[in-house]
Amino acid sequence: MSVRMTSSLPLIFLLVIQGESLIDWSVTYSHSNICALKGSMVTMPCTYKYPCNHKIKNKFWTKTRVLANVEPQNLFNEPEYSQRIQYLGDKQQNCTIRLNDVTQKDSHEYYFRFITDKPDGRWTGYPGVTLNITDLHVESPESVTEGDTVSLTCKSTCNLTDRTTFIWWKNTQSLTERNNKLLLQSVRREDAGRYSCAVHGHKLTSHHVYLNVKYSPKTVSVSMSGSGEIVLGDSVTLTCSSDSNPPANISWFKGTKYIGSGEIYSITSIRSDHSGEYKCKSRNEVGEKYSDTVTLNVMYSPRNVSVSMSGSGEIVLGDSVTLTCSSDSNPPVLNYTWFKENESSSVGSGQSYSALQSGFFYCVTQNQHGSQRSAAVSVTVRYRSGWHVVLGITVGGTIIIIIFIIFIILFIIKRERMNRRSAIKENETADRCDDTYTTLDLKTRSSDDVYNTITPNRKMVQ
């Protein structure tokens, strides 16, 4: 301690001898700490004082202290500052500088140093100005639920003035809010997006933050692969789509029965019992929603064809039995055709057929996808009691009438024949008489003619 005191006395004495004091040397900074936004322009106001009998030989700003009488580096000579720093002072009292487009690397303590024309005329303003460079950032909740009220805050480590005007951006669209807080009331899913902020008059824009708005499933729908008719053996894929955040767990139902999960529900080698109404349920942590139903209609040819009859298979003569054909088909049967076994031609058409005779009958059903026949059913026709007597009499009477008619016809024919024979005989008799008279007319004939005429007649008489 004594050494230090001894060494300091000559300096004080010297200064006093020369008529100078320490109060004649000073550097004053308006702000010892300055906080600036990245990319902005920073002004460091500064004044300095020195004895009047000195003249300024050199002046500069630096960010290093004087060590072992080694002059610190002049900022104006450093490449990273030379293009951005501007001296606004003079050689008398003002030592203000301006630093443009500041970055995080510019965060440091800065000092003003001046050198006069006297051998000991050197002075550095300690402590200096501490410059802090900061970014803007947006404070936002990680996620919100649709309908909540959300507040986003534009912040920095600097104490910005109350008159600072803020600019808010959503994605690339400018918003109307000008305060450092952005209030979203009853937030909607459309409010989700990238938000950033800036300060008016500065080039700095904060990094964006993403506002994640959760909402229950919406616009849930089911689509079916393929088009046209679905027939037995085909493959069908049902796809459930929905708009939700977070993504939904999908459940599938046929009617009210749960049948599976996942965005896609596939059916291979489809059967007729797969026909029905299908829907999906989309659910997440916020809520759930069902889709509208879609109908799966499986087409197939007729099957399980059968014939039913009214009453028993036995009927009496004059009555009829109604046969009805039924089958399972999709689409419904277009044609019903009736056949009697051992006959190639059909005996009727339509779903019902009235049988009037004994035999084995069956139906054939047909739609666009094929046809199938039923098993044959037996129909037996029997007579009512007493009908055989009446039927016998009727048949007997009919036979007698027919015989009588035949007898009359034969009688007429025989009579005609007899009449013809009688007429022939009469003609023959008349001819003989004429020949005899001719023969006996000897006056007009010769003896030879008489002989020739009589001789043949004699032979005829024999």
GROMACS .gro file of C-alpha atoms in nm:
model
  462
    1MET     CA    1   0.000   0.000   0.000
    2SER     CA    2   0.282   0.240   0.080
    3VAL     CA    3   0.438   0.182  -0.257
    4ARG     CA    4   0.120   0.275  -0.437
    5MET     CA    5   0.075   0.587  -0.233
    6THR     CA    6   0.431   0.696  -0.297
    7SER     CA    7   0.402   0.644  -0.669
    8SER     CA    8   0.082   0.842  -0.698
    9LEU     CA    9   0.206   1.151  -0.523
   10PRO     CA   10   0.438   1.277  -0.798
   11LEU     CA   11   0.149   1.255  -1.053
   12ILE     CA   12  -0.086   1.457  -0.841
   13PHE     CA   13   0.184   1.702  -0.772
   14LEU     CA   14   0.267   1.729  -1.139
   15LEU     CA   15  -0.091   1.795  -1.235
   16VAL     CA   16  -0.130   2.057  -0.976
   17ILE     CA   17   0.199   2.218  -1.079
   18GLN     CA   18   0.081   2.247  -1.434
   19GLY     CA   19  -0.250   2.394  -1.321
   20GLU     CA   20  -0.462   2.090  -1.424
   21SER     CA   21  -0.689   1.859  -1.222
   22LEU     CA   22  -0.872   1.531  -1.288
   23ILE     CA   23  -1.203   1.709  -1.319
   24ASP     CA   24  -1.074   1.859  -1.641
   25TRP     CA   25  -1.067   1.508  -1.799
   26SER     CA   26  -1.393   1.314  -1.853
   27VAL     CA   27  -1.613   1.113  -2.089
   28THR     CA   28  -1.985   1.111  -2.024
   29TYR     CA   29  -2.233   0.865  -2.179
   30SER     CA   30  -2.604   0.947  -2.189
   31HIS     CA   31  -2.689   0.578  -2.143
   32SER     CA   32  -2.465   0.326  -1.979
   33ASN     CA   33  -2.684   0.043  -2.111
   34ILE     CA   34  -2.853   0.035  -2.447
   35CYS     CA   35  -3.083  -0.243  -2.569
   36ALA     CA   36  -3.147  -0.253  -2.940
   37LEU     CA   37  -3.337  -0.476  -3.176
   38LYS     CA   38  -3.144  -0.685  -3.420
   39GLY     CA   39  -3.111  -0.506  -3.752
   40SER     CA   40  -3.184  -0.165  -3.605
   41MET     CA   41  -2.971   0.149  -3.589
   42VAL     CA   42  -2.815   0.235  -3.250
   43THR     CA   43  -2.700   0.579  -3.140
   44MET     CA   44  -2.458   0.609  -2.844
   45PRO     CA   45  -2.473   0.973  -2.722
   46CYS     CA   46  -2.142   1.086  -2.570
   47THR     CA   47  -1.960   1.402  -2.451
   48TYR     CA   48  -1.602   1.450  -2.340
   49LYS     CA   49  -1.387   1.714  -2.168
   50TYR     CA   50  -1.015   1.792  -2.156
   51PRO     CA   51  -0.798   2.085  -2.040
   52CYS     CA   52  -0.818   2.391  -2.254
   53ASN     CA   53  -0.447   2.397  -2.320
   54HIS     CA   54  -0.470   2.064  -2.502
   55LYS     CA   55  -0.561   1.999  -2.860
   56ILE     CA   56  -0.725   1.679  -2.984
   57LYS     CA   57  -0.486   1.477  -3.188
   58ASN     CA   58  -0.689   1.151  -3.223
   59LYS     CA   59  -1.026   1.022  -3.111
   60PHE     CA   60  -1.205   0.689  -3.162
   61TRP     CA   61  -1.432   0.424  -3.013
   62THR     CA   62  -1.313   0.081  -2.910
   63LYS     CA   63  -1.443  -0.231  -2.741
   64THR     CA   64  -1.115  -0.328  -2.570
   65ARG     CA   65  -0.942  -0.184  -2.268
   66VAL     CA   66  -0.592  -0.042  -2.265
   67LEU     CA   67  -0.350  -0.311  -2.154
   68ALA     CA   68   0.022  -0.259  -2.084
   69ASN     CA   69   0.027   0.074  -2.265
   70VAL     CA   70  -0.089  -0.098  -2.586
   71GLU     CA   71  -0.334   0.112  -2.781
   72PRO     CA   72  -0.675  -0.061  -2.829
   73GLN     CA   73  -0.817  -0.130  -3.171
   74ASN     CA   74  -1.007   0.154  -3.336
   75LEU     CA   75  -1.356   0.033  -3.439
   76PHE     CA   76  -1.333   0.242  -3.755
   77ASN     CA   77  -1.043   0.022  -3.865
   78GLU     CA   78  -1.216  -0.312  -3.798
   79PRO     CA   79  -1.377  -0.468  -4.114
   80GLU     CA   80  -1.694  -0.576  -3.933
   81TYR     CA   81  -1.760  -0.218  -3.822
   82SER     CA   82  -1.600   0.004  -4.080
   83GLN     CA   83  -1.902   0.002  -4.312
   84ARG     CA   84  -2.159   0.039  -4.037
   85ILE     CA   85  -2.017   0.292  -3.791
   86GLN     CA   86  -2.058   0.669  -3.822
   87TYR     CA   87  -1.899   0.938  -3.602
   88LEU     CA   88  -2.150   1.214  -3.527
   89GLY     CA   89  -1.932   1.415  -3.285
   90ASP     CA   90  -1.663   1.678  -3.320
   91LYS     CA   91  -1.313   1.755  -3.185
   92GLN     CA   92  -1.436   1.961  -2.895
   93GLN     CA   93  -1.709   1.803  -2.681
   94ASN     CA   94  -1.940   1.571  -2.878
   95CYS     CA   95  -1.829   1.208  -2.920
   96THR     CA   96  -2.160   1.050  -3.030
   97ILE     CA   97  -2.153   0.757  -3.275
   98ARG     CA   98  -2.414   0.564  -3.473
   99LEU     CA   99  -2.399   0.191  -3.548
  100ASN     CA  100  -2.623   0.057  -3.825
  101ASP     CA  101  -2.776  -0.287  -3.882
  102VAL     CA  102  -2.667  -0.426  -3.550
  103THR     CA  103  -2.638  -0.802  -3.494
  104GLN     CA  104  -2.597  -1.031  -3.196
  105LYS     CA  105  -2.219  -1.004  -3.235
  106ASP     CA  106  -2.243  -0.634  -3.161
  107SER     CA  107  -2.348  -0.704  -2.804
  108HIS     CA  108  -2.050  -0.565  -2.609
  109GLU     CA  109  -1.918  -0.278  -2.392
  110TYR     CA  110  -1.789   0.016  -2.591
  111TYR     CA  111  -1.551   0.297  -2.484
  112PHE     CA  112  -1.458   0.638  -2.622
  113ARG     CA  113  -1.086   0.724  -2.617
  114PHE     CA  114  -0.913   1.049  -2.713
  115ILE     CA  115  -0.551   1.154  -2.741
  116THR     CA  116  -0.424   1.514  -2.719
  117ASP     CA  117  -0.106   1.678  -2.833
  118LYS     CA  118   0.051   1.658  -2.483
  119PRO     CA  119   0.268   1.358  -2.385
  120ASP     CA  120   0.027   1.246  -2.113
  121GLY     CA  121  -0.288   1.362  -2.285
  122ARG     CA  122  -0.470   1.031  -2.316
  123TRP     CA  123  -0.810   0.942  -2.177
  124THR     CA  124  -1.062   0.654  -2.203
  125GLY     CA  125  -1.414   0.672  -2.070
  126TYR     CA  126  -1.448   0.390  -1.818
  127PRO     CA  127  -1.700   0.232  -1.765
  128GLY     CA  128  -1.829   0.240  -2.117
  129VAL     CA  129  -2.165   0.181  -2.287
  130THR     CA  130  -2.301  -0.173  -2.269
  131LEU     CA  131  -2.491  -0.263  -2.586
  132ASN     CA  132  -2.732  -0.554  -2.587
  133ILE     CA  133  -2.881  -0.674  -2.917
  134THR     CA  134  -3.201  -0.875  -2.899
  135ASP     CA  135  -3.449  -1.054  -3.122
  136LEU     CA  136  -3.824  -1.027  -3.120
  137HIS     CA  137  -4.014  -1.340  -3.033
  138VAL     CA  138  -4.380  -1.434  -3.003
  139GLU     CA  139  -4.508  -1.603  -2.691
  140SER     CA  140  -4.799  -1.834  -2.767
  141PRO     CA  141  -4.957  -2.143  -2.609
  142GLU     CA  142  -4.851  -2.465  -2.776
  143SER     CA  143  -5.208  -2.558  -2.862
  144VAL     CA  144  -5.559  -2.435  -2.798
  145THR     CA  145  -5.905  -2.579  -2.846
  146GLU     CA  146  -6.162  -2.434  -3.078
  147GLY     CA  147  -6.371  -2.180  -2.886
  148ASP     CA  148  -6.095  -2.078  -2.644
  149THR     CA  149  -5.962  -1.722  -2.604
  150VAL     CA  150  -5.595  -1.693  -2.702
  151SER     CA  151  -5.340  -1.418  -2.634
  152LEU     CA  152  -5.013  -1.387  -2.832
  153THR     CA  153  -4.740  -1.151  -2.706
  154CYS     CA  154  -4.458  -0.990  -2.901
  155LYS     CA  155  -4.163  -0.971  -2.666
  156SER     CA  156  -3.794  -0.881  -2.648
  157THR     CA  157  -3.537  -0.840  -2.372
  158CYS     CA  158  -3.534  -0.467  -2.443
  159ASN     CA  159  -3.762  -0.227  -2.262
  160LEU     CA  160  -3.946  -0.084  -2.560
  161THR     CA  161  -4.134   0.240  -2.511
  162ASP     CA  162  -4.510   0.250  -2.473
  163ARG     CA  163  -4.535   0.446  -2.797
  164THR     CA  164  -4.382   0.158  -2.994
  165THR     CA  165  -4.607   0.043  -3.278
  166PHE     CA  166  -4.616  -0.327  -3.343
  167ILE     CA  167  -4.702  -0.509  -3.662
  168TRP     CA  168  -4.859  -0.857  -3.660
  169TRP     CA  169  -4.852  -1.111  -3.940
  170LYS     CA  170  -5.044  -1.432  -3.991
  171ASN     CA  171  -4.870  -1.636  -4.256
  172THR     CA  172  -4.813  -1.362  -4.515
  173GLN     CA  173  -5.115  -1.148  -4.425
  174SER     CA  174  -5.087  -0.831  -4.219
  175LEU     CA  175  -5.326  -0.799  -3.925
  176THR     CA  176  -5.483  -0.483  -3.786
  177GLU     CA  177  -5.358  -0.518  -3.428
  178ARG     CA  178  -5.090  -0.262  -3.335
  179ASN     CA  179  -5.020  -0.352  -2.972
  180ASN     CA  180  -4.767  -0.603  -2.847
  181LYS     CA  181  -5.054  -0.839  -2.758
  182LEU     CA  182  -5.272  -1.009  -3.016
  183LEU     CA  183  -5.603  -1.130  -2.872
  184LEU     CA  184  -5.804  -1.400  -3.048
  185GLN     CA  185  -6.147  -1.450  -2.894
  186SER     CA  186  -6.344  -1.769  -2.951
  187VAL     CA  187  -6.066  -1.909  -3.164
  188ARG     CA  188  -6.163  -2.108  -3.473
  189ARG     CA  189  -5.978  -2.373  -3.670
  190GLU     CA  190  -5.921  -2.112  -3.941
  191ASP     CA  191  -5.710  -1.917  -3.688
  192ALA     CA  192  -5.443  -2.187  -3.696
  193GLY     CA  193  -5.126  -2.074  -3.872
  194ARG     CA  194  -4.784  -1.906  -3.847
  195TYR     CA  195  -4.773  -1.581  -3.648
  196SER     CA  196  -4.489  -1.327  -3.629
  197CYS     CA  197  -4.443  -0.969  -3.514
  198ALA     CA  198  -4.230  -0.665  -3.590
  199VAL     CA  199  -4.176  -0.314  -3.462
  200HIS     CA  200  -4.277  -0.028  -3.687
  201GLY     CA  201  -3.974   0.147  -3.829
  202HIS     CA  202  -3.747  -0.153  -3.786
  203LYS     CA  203  -3.658  -0.422  -4.035
  204LEU     CA  204  -3.654  -0.690  -3.768
  205THR     CA  205  -3.929  -0.949  -3.780
  206SER     CA  206  -3.961  -1.219  -3.518
  207HIS     CA  207  -3.938  -1.586  -3.593
  208HIS     CA  208  -4.285  -1.725  -3.653
  209VAL     CA  209  -4.466  -1.950  -3.412
  210TYR     CA  210  -4.735  -2.194  -3.517
  211LEU     CA  211  -5.070  -2.168  -3.343
  212ASN     CA  212  -5.220  -2.517  -3.325
  213VAL     CA  213  -5.599  -2.513  -3.292
  214LYS     CA  214  -5.753  -2.844  -3.190
  215TYR     CA  215  -6.108  -2.924  -3.302
  216SER     CA  216  -6.341  -3.220  -3.313
  217PRO     CA  217  -6.400  -3.415  -3.638
  218LYS     CA  218  -6.598  -3.238  -3.908
  219THR     CA  219  -6.724  -3.327  -4.258
  220VAL     CA  220  -6.704  -3.701  -4.193
  221SER     CA  221  -6.792  -3.904  -4.504
  222VAL     CA  222  -6.758  -4.255  -4.652
  223SER     CA  223  -6.659  -4.327  -5.011
  224MET     CA  224  -6.686  -4.665  -5.185
  225SER     CA  225  -6.436  -4.796  -5.437
  226GLY     CA  226  -6.545  -4.900  -5.783
  227SER     CA  227  -6.866  -4.819  -5.962
  228GLY     CA  228  -7.161  -5.003  -6.110
  229GLU     CA  229  -7.320  -5.315  -5.968
  230ILE     CA  230  -7.153  -5.520  -5.697
  231VAL     CA  231  -7.202  -5.893  -5.744
  232LEU     CA  232  -7.109  -6.197  -5.541
  233GLY     CA  233  -6.734  -6.251  -5.519
  234ASP     CA  234  -6.636  -5.889  -5.584
  235SER     CA  235  -6.406  -5.687  -5.357
  236VAL     CA  236  -6.515  -5.356  -5.205
  237THR     CA  237  -6.313  -5.090  -5.020
  238LEU     CA  238  -6.479  -4.830  -4.795
  239THR     CA  239  -6.277  -4.519  -4.704
  240CYS     CA  240  -6.360  -4.284  -4.418
  241SER     CA  241  -6.243  -3.924  -4.440
  242SER     CA  242  -6.277  -3.641  -4.191
  243ASP     CA  243  -6.131  -3.305  -4.100
  244SER     CA  244  -6.003  -3.303  -3.743
  245ASN     CA  245  -5.713  -3.190  -3.524
  246PRO     CA  246  -5.553  -3.395  -3.386
  247PRO     CA  247  -5.617  -3.673  -3.641
  248ALA     CA  248  -5.910  -3.903  -3.548
  249ASN     CA  249  -5.924  -4.300  -3.466
  250ILE     CA  250  -6.173  -4.432  -3.708
  251SER     CA  251  -6.441  -4.696  -3.617
  252TRP     CA  252  -6.668  -4.884  -3.862
  253PHE     CA  253  -7.026  -4.995  -3.810
  254LYS     CA  254  -7.273  -5.202  -4.007
  255GLY     CA  255  -7.603  -5.081  -3.880
  256THR     CA  256  -7.531  -5.048  -3.507
  257LYS     CA  257  -7.276  -5.331  -3.493
  258TYR     CA  258  -6.905  -5.249  -3.463
  259ILE     CA  259  -6.711  -5.426  -3.739
  260GLY     CA  260  -6.360  -5.276  -3.743
  261SER     CA  261  -6.128  -4.978  -3.721
  262GLY     CA  262  -5.893  -4.781  -3.942
  263GLU     CA  263  -5.935  -4.532  -4.222
  264ILE     CA  264  -6.002  -4.812  -4.474
  265TYR     CA  265  -6.239  -5.107  -4.440
  266SER     CA  266  -6.203  -5.376  -4.708
  267ILE     CA  267  -6.432  -5.667  -4.797
  268THR     CA  268  -6.296  -5.941  -5.021
  269SER     CA  269  -6.501  -6.214  -5.191
  270ILE     CA  270  -6.822  -6.036  -5.102
  271ARG     CA  271  -7.131  -6.233  -4.999
  272SER     CA  272  -7.497  -6.143  -5.006
  273ASP     CA  273  -7.503  -6.104  -4.628
  274HIS     CA  274  -7.256  -5.816  -4.666
  275SER     CA  275  -7.545  -5.608  -4.800
  276GLY     CA  276  -7.649  -5.336  -4.560
  277GLU     CA  277  -7.584  -4.981  -4.438
  278TYR     CA  278  -7.231  -4.885  -4.337
  279LYS     CA  279  -7.097  -4.577  -4.157
  280CYS     CA  280  -6.782  -4.466  -3.980
  281LYS     CA  281  -6.723  -4.274  -3.658
  282SER     CA  282  -6.439  -4.024  -3.639
  283ARG     CA  283  -6.318  -3.949  -3.285
  284ASN     CA  284  -6.033  -3.754  -3.127
  285GLU     CA  285  -5.964  -3.602  -2.786
  286VAL     CA  286  -6.193  -3.307  -2.858
  287GLY     CA  287  -6.504  -3.492  -2.978
  288GLU     CA  288  -6.656  -3.738  -3.225
  289LYS     CA  289  -6.891  -3.747  -3.523
  290TYR     CA  290  -7.060  -4.012  -3.738
  291SER     CA  291  -7.069  -4.009  -4.116
  292ASP     CA  292  -7.384  -4.051  -4.320
  293THR     CA  293  -7.459  -4.414  -4.408
  294VAL     CA  294  -7.377  -4.571  -4.742
  295THR     CA  295  -7.570  -4.871  -4.869
  296LEU     CA  296  -7.384  -5.175  -4.995
  297ASN     CA  297  -7.619  -5.357  -5.233
  298VAL     CA  298  -7.487  -5.698  -5.343
  299MET     CA  299  -7.646  -5.836  -5.661
  300TYR     CA  300  -7.700  -6.212  -5.715
  301SER     CA  301  -7.903  -6.449  -5.927
  302PRO     CA  302  -8.217  -6.624  -5.793
  303ARG     CA  303  -8.163  -6.893  -5.530
  304ASN     CA  304  -8.369  -7.095  -5.282
  305VAL     CA  305  -8.644  -7.124  -5.545
  306SER     CA  306  -8.950  -7.313  -5.417
  307VAL     CA  307  -9.315  -7.373  -5.504
  308SER     CA  308  -9.601  -7.356  -5.255
  309MET     CA  309  -9.964  -7.449  -5.323
  310SER     CA  310 -10.296  -7.348  -5.181
  311GLY     CA  311 -10.445  -7.647  -4.996
  312SER     CA  312 -10.325  -8.001  -5.060
  313GLY     CA  313 -10.194  -8.142  -5.382
  314GLU     CA  314 -10.520  -8.329  -5.452
  315ILE     CA  315 -10.809  -8.160  -5.627
  316VAL     CA  316 -11.136  -8.282  -5.774
  317LEU     CA  317 -11.229  -8.257  -6.138
  318GLY     CA  318 -11.345  -7.906  -6.225
  319ASP     CA  319 -11.143  -7.736  -5.949
  320SER     CA  320 -10.789  -7.585  -5.968
  321VAL     CA  321 -10.496  -7.551  -5.731
  322THR     CA  322 -10.289  -7.229  -5.717
  323LEU     CA  323  -9.912  -7.277  -5.727
  324THR     CA  324  -9.691  -6.987  -5.607
  325CYS     CA  325  -9.323  -6.951  -5.691
  326SER     CA  326  -9.087  -6.774  -5.449
  327SER     CA  327  -8.711  -6.711  -5.446
  328ASP     CA  328  -8.432  -6.499  -5.297
  329SER     CA  329  -8.267  -6.269  -5.554
  330ASN     CA  330  -8.125  -5.922  -5.601
  331PRO     CA  331  -8.253  -5.749  -5.803
  332PRO     CA  332  -8.600  -5.910  -5.778
  333VAL     CA  333  -8.704  -6.180  -6.025
  334LEU     CA  334  -8.798  -6.045  -6.365
  335ASN     CA  335  -8.960  -6.360  -6.511
  336TYR     CA  336  -9.145  -6.656  -6.363
  337THR     CA  337  -9.201  -6.948  -6.603
  338TRP     CA  338  -9.401  -7.267  -6.526
  339PHE     CA  339  -9.331  -7.612  -6.665
  340LYS     CA  340  -9.485  -7.958  -6.641
  341GLU     CA  341  -9.228  -8.233  -6.618
  342ASN     CA  342  -9.159  -8.427  -6.938
  343GLU     CA  343  -9.292  -8.138  -7.143
  344SER     CA  344  -9.054  -7.902  -7.319
  345SER     CA  345  -9.294  -7.612  -7.361
  346SER     CA  346  -9.394  -7.387  -7.074
  347VAL     CA  347  -9.745  -7.411  -6.937
  348GLY     CA  348  -9.768  -7.066  -6.782
  349SER     CA  349  -9.594  -6.751  -6.654
  350GLY     CA  350  -9.618  -6.519  -6.358
  351GLN     CA  351  -9.548  -6.577  -5.992
  352SER     CA  352  -9.873  -6.779  -5.953
  353TYR     CA  353 -10.011  -7.058  -6.173
  354SER     CA  354 -10.347  -7.242  -6.159
  355ALA     CA  355 -10.308  -7.614  -6.225
  356LEU     CA  356 -10.616  -7.792  -6.373
  357GLN     CA  357 -10.467  -8.134  -6.440
  358SER     CA  358 -10.260  -8.397  -6.269
  359GLY     CA  359  -9.882  -8.389  -6.303
  360PHE     CA  360  -9.553  -8.262  -6.160
  361PHE     CA  361  -9.506  -7.887  -6.194
  362TYR     CA  362  -9.204  -7.658  -6.131
  363CYS     CA  363  -9.112  -7.293  -6.188
  364VAL     CA  364  -8.799  -7.123  -6.327
  365THR     CA  365  -8.704  -6.775  -6.196
  366GLN     CA  366  -8.476  -6.534  -6.377
  367ASN     CA  367  -8.314  -6.189  -6.324
  368GLN     CA  368  -8.025  -6.002  -6.488
  369HIS     CA  369  -7.763  -6.222  -6.322
  370GLY     CA  370  -7.899  -6.572  -6.389
  371SER     CA  371  -8.180  -6.822  -6.338
  372GLN     CA  372  -8.273  -7.119  -6.122
  373ARG     CA  373  -8.554  -7.378  -6.115
  374SER     CA  374  -8.749  -7.512  -5.823
  375ALA     CA  375  -8.817  -7.870  -5.726
  376ALA     CA  376  -9.135  -8.019  -5.882
  377VAL     CA  377  -9.458  -8.051  -5.684
  378SER     CA  378  -9.728  -8.309  -5.754
  379VAL     CA  379 -10.086  -8.221  -5.843
  380THR     CA  380 -10.348  -8.503  -5.849
  381VAL     CA  381 -10.700  -8.461  -5.998
  382ARG     CA  382 -10.977  -8.687  -5.855
  383TYR     CA  383 -11.357  -8.720  -5.926
  384ARG     CA  384 -11.626  -8.603  -5.691
  385SER     CA  385 -11.866  -8.868  -5.540
  386GLY     CA  386 -12.154  -8.959  -5.789
  387TRP     CA  387 -11.977  -8.803  -6.086
  388HIS     CA  388 -11.886  -9.145  -6.234
  389VAL     CA  389 -12.258  -9.240  -6.269
  390VAL     CA  390 -12.346  -8.918  -6.440
  391LEU     CA  391 -12.032  -8.938  -6.644
  392GLY     CA  392 -12.116  -9.301  -6.744
  393ILE     CA  393 -12.468  -9.212  -6.849
  394THR     CA  394 -12.344  -8.918  -7.045
  395VAL     CA  395 -12.084  -9.127  -7.219
  396GLY     CA  396 -12.337  -9.410  -7.290
  397GLY     CA  397 -12.596  -9.175  -7.435
  398THR     CA  398 -12.334  -9.015  -7.654
  399ILE     CA  399 -12.232  -9.357  -7.793
  400ILE     CA  400 -12.596  -9.452  -7.870
  401ILE     CA  401 -12.652  -9.128  -8.056
  402ILE     CA  402 -12.336  -9.184  -8.255
  403ILE     CA  403 -12.442  -9.544  -8.339
  404PHE     CA  404 -12.788  -9.426  -8.439
  405ILE     CA  405 -12.645  -9.163  -8.667
  406ILE     CA  406 -12.413  -9.422  -8.820
  407PHE     CA  407 -12.706  -9.663  -8.868
  408ILE     CA  408 -12.911  -9.396  -9.045
  409ILE     CA  409 -12.615  -9.310  -9.266
  410LEU     CA  410 -12.562  -9.679  -9.352
  411PHE     CA  411 -12.935  -9.727  -9.413
  412ILE     CA  412 -12.942  -9.431  -9.648
  413ILE     CA  413 -12.636  -9.562  -9.829
  414LYS     CA  414 -12.788  -9.913  -9.861
  415ARG     CA  415 -13.117  -9.775  -9.986
  416GLU     CA  416 -12.941  -9.568 -10.244
  417ARG     CA  417 -12.755  -9.875 -10.362
  418MET     CA  418 -13.077 -10.074 -10.389
  419ASN     CA  419 -13.243  -9.796 -10.585
  420ARG     CA  420 -12.952  -9.788 -10.821
  421ARG     CA  421 -12.968 -10.166 -10.874
  422SER     CA  422 -13.341 -10.152 -10.949
  423ALA     CA  423 -13.290  -9.880 -11.202
  424ILE     CA  424 -13.016 -10.078 -11.371
  425LYS     CA  425 -13.237 -10.388 -11.400
  426GLU     CA  426 -13.524 -10.192 -11.548
  427ASN     CA  427 -13.292 -10.046 -11.805
  428GLU     CA  428 -13.158 -10.388 -11.894
  429THR     CA  429 -13.513 -10.528 -11.940
  430ALA     CA  430 -13.611 -10.242 -12.165
  431ASP     CA  431 -13.303 -10.299 -12.378
  432ARG     CA  432 -13.387 -10.667 -12.430
  433CYS     CA  433 -13.735 -10.590 -12.550
  434ASP     CA  434 -13.603 -10.344 -12.799
  435ASP     CA  435 -13.358 -10.601 -12.934
  436THR     CA  436 -13.632 -10.865 -12.979
  437TYR     CA  437 -13.848 -10.636 -13.180
  438THR     CA  438 -13.556 -10.543 -13.392
  439THR     CA  439 -13.478 -10.909 -13.459
  440LEU     CA  440 -13.832 -10.991 -13.562
  441ASP     CA  441 -13.844 -10.721 -13.821
  442LEU     CA  442 -13.780 -10.953 -14.109
  443LYS     CA  443 -13.907 -10.726 -14.368
  444THR     CA  444 -13.614 -10.488 -14.329
  445ARG     CA  445 -13.338 -10.736 -14.274
  446SER     CA  446 -13.186 -11.023 -14.457
  447SER     CA  447 -13.176 -11.373 -14.334
  448ASP     CA  448 -12.810 -11.337 -14.225
  449ASP     CA  449 -12.887 -11.037 -14.013
  450VAL     CA  450 -13.167 -11.216 -13.840
  451TYR     CA  451 -12.944 -11.498 -13.760
  452ASN     CA  452 -12.663 -11.278 -13.624
  453THR     CA  453 -12.908 -11.092 -13.408
  454ILE     CA  454 -13.076 -11.393 -13.254
  455THR     CA  455 -12.764 -11.594 -13.188
  456PRO     CA  456 -12.605 -11.359 -12.930
  457ASN     CA  457 -12.935 -11.323 -12.748
  458ARG     CA  458 -12.961 -11.693 -12.721
  459LYS     CA  459 -12.624 -11.708 -12.560
  460MET     CA  460 -12.726 -11.439 -12.314
  461VAL     CA  461 -13.039 -11.637 -12.222
  462GLN     CA  462 -12.831 -11.946 -12.160
   0.00000   0.00000   0.00000
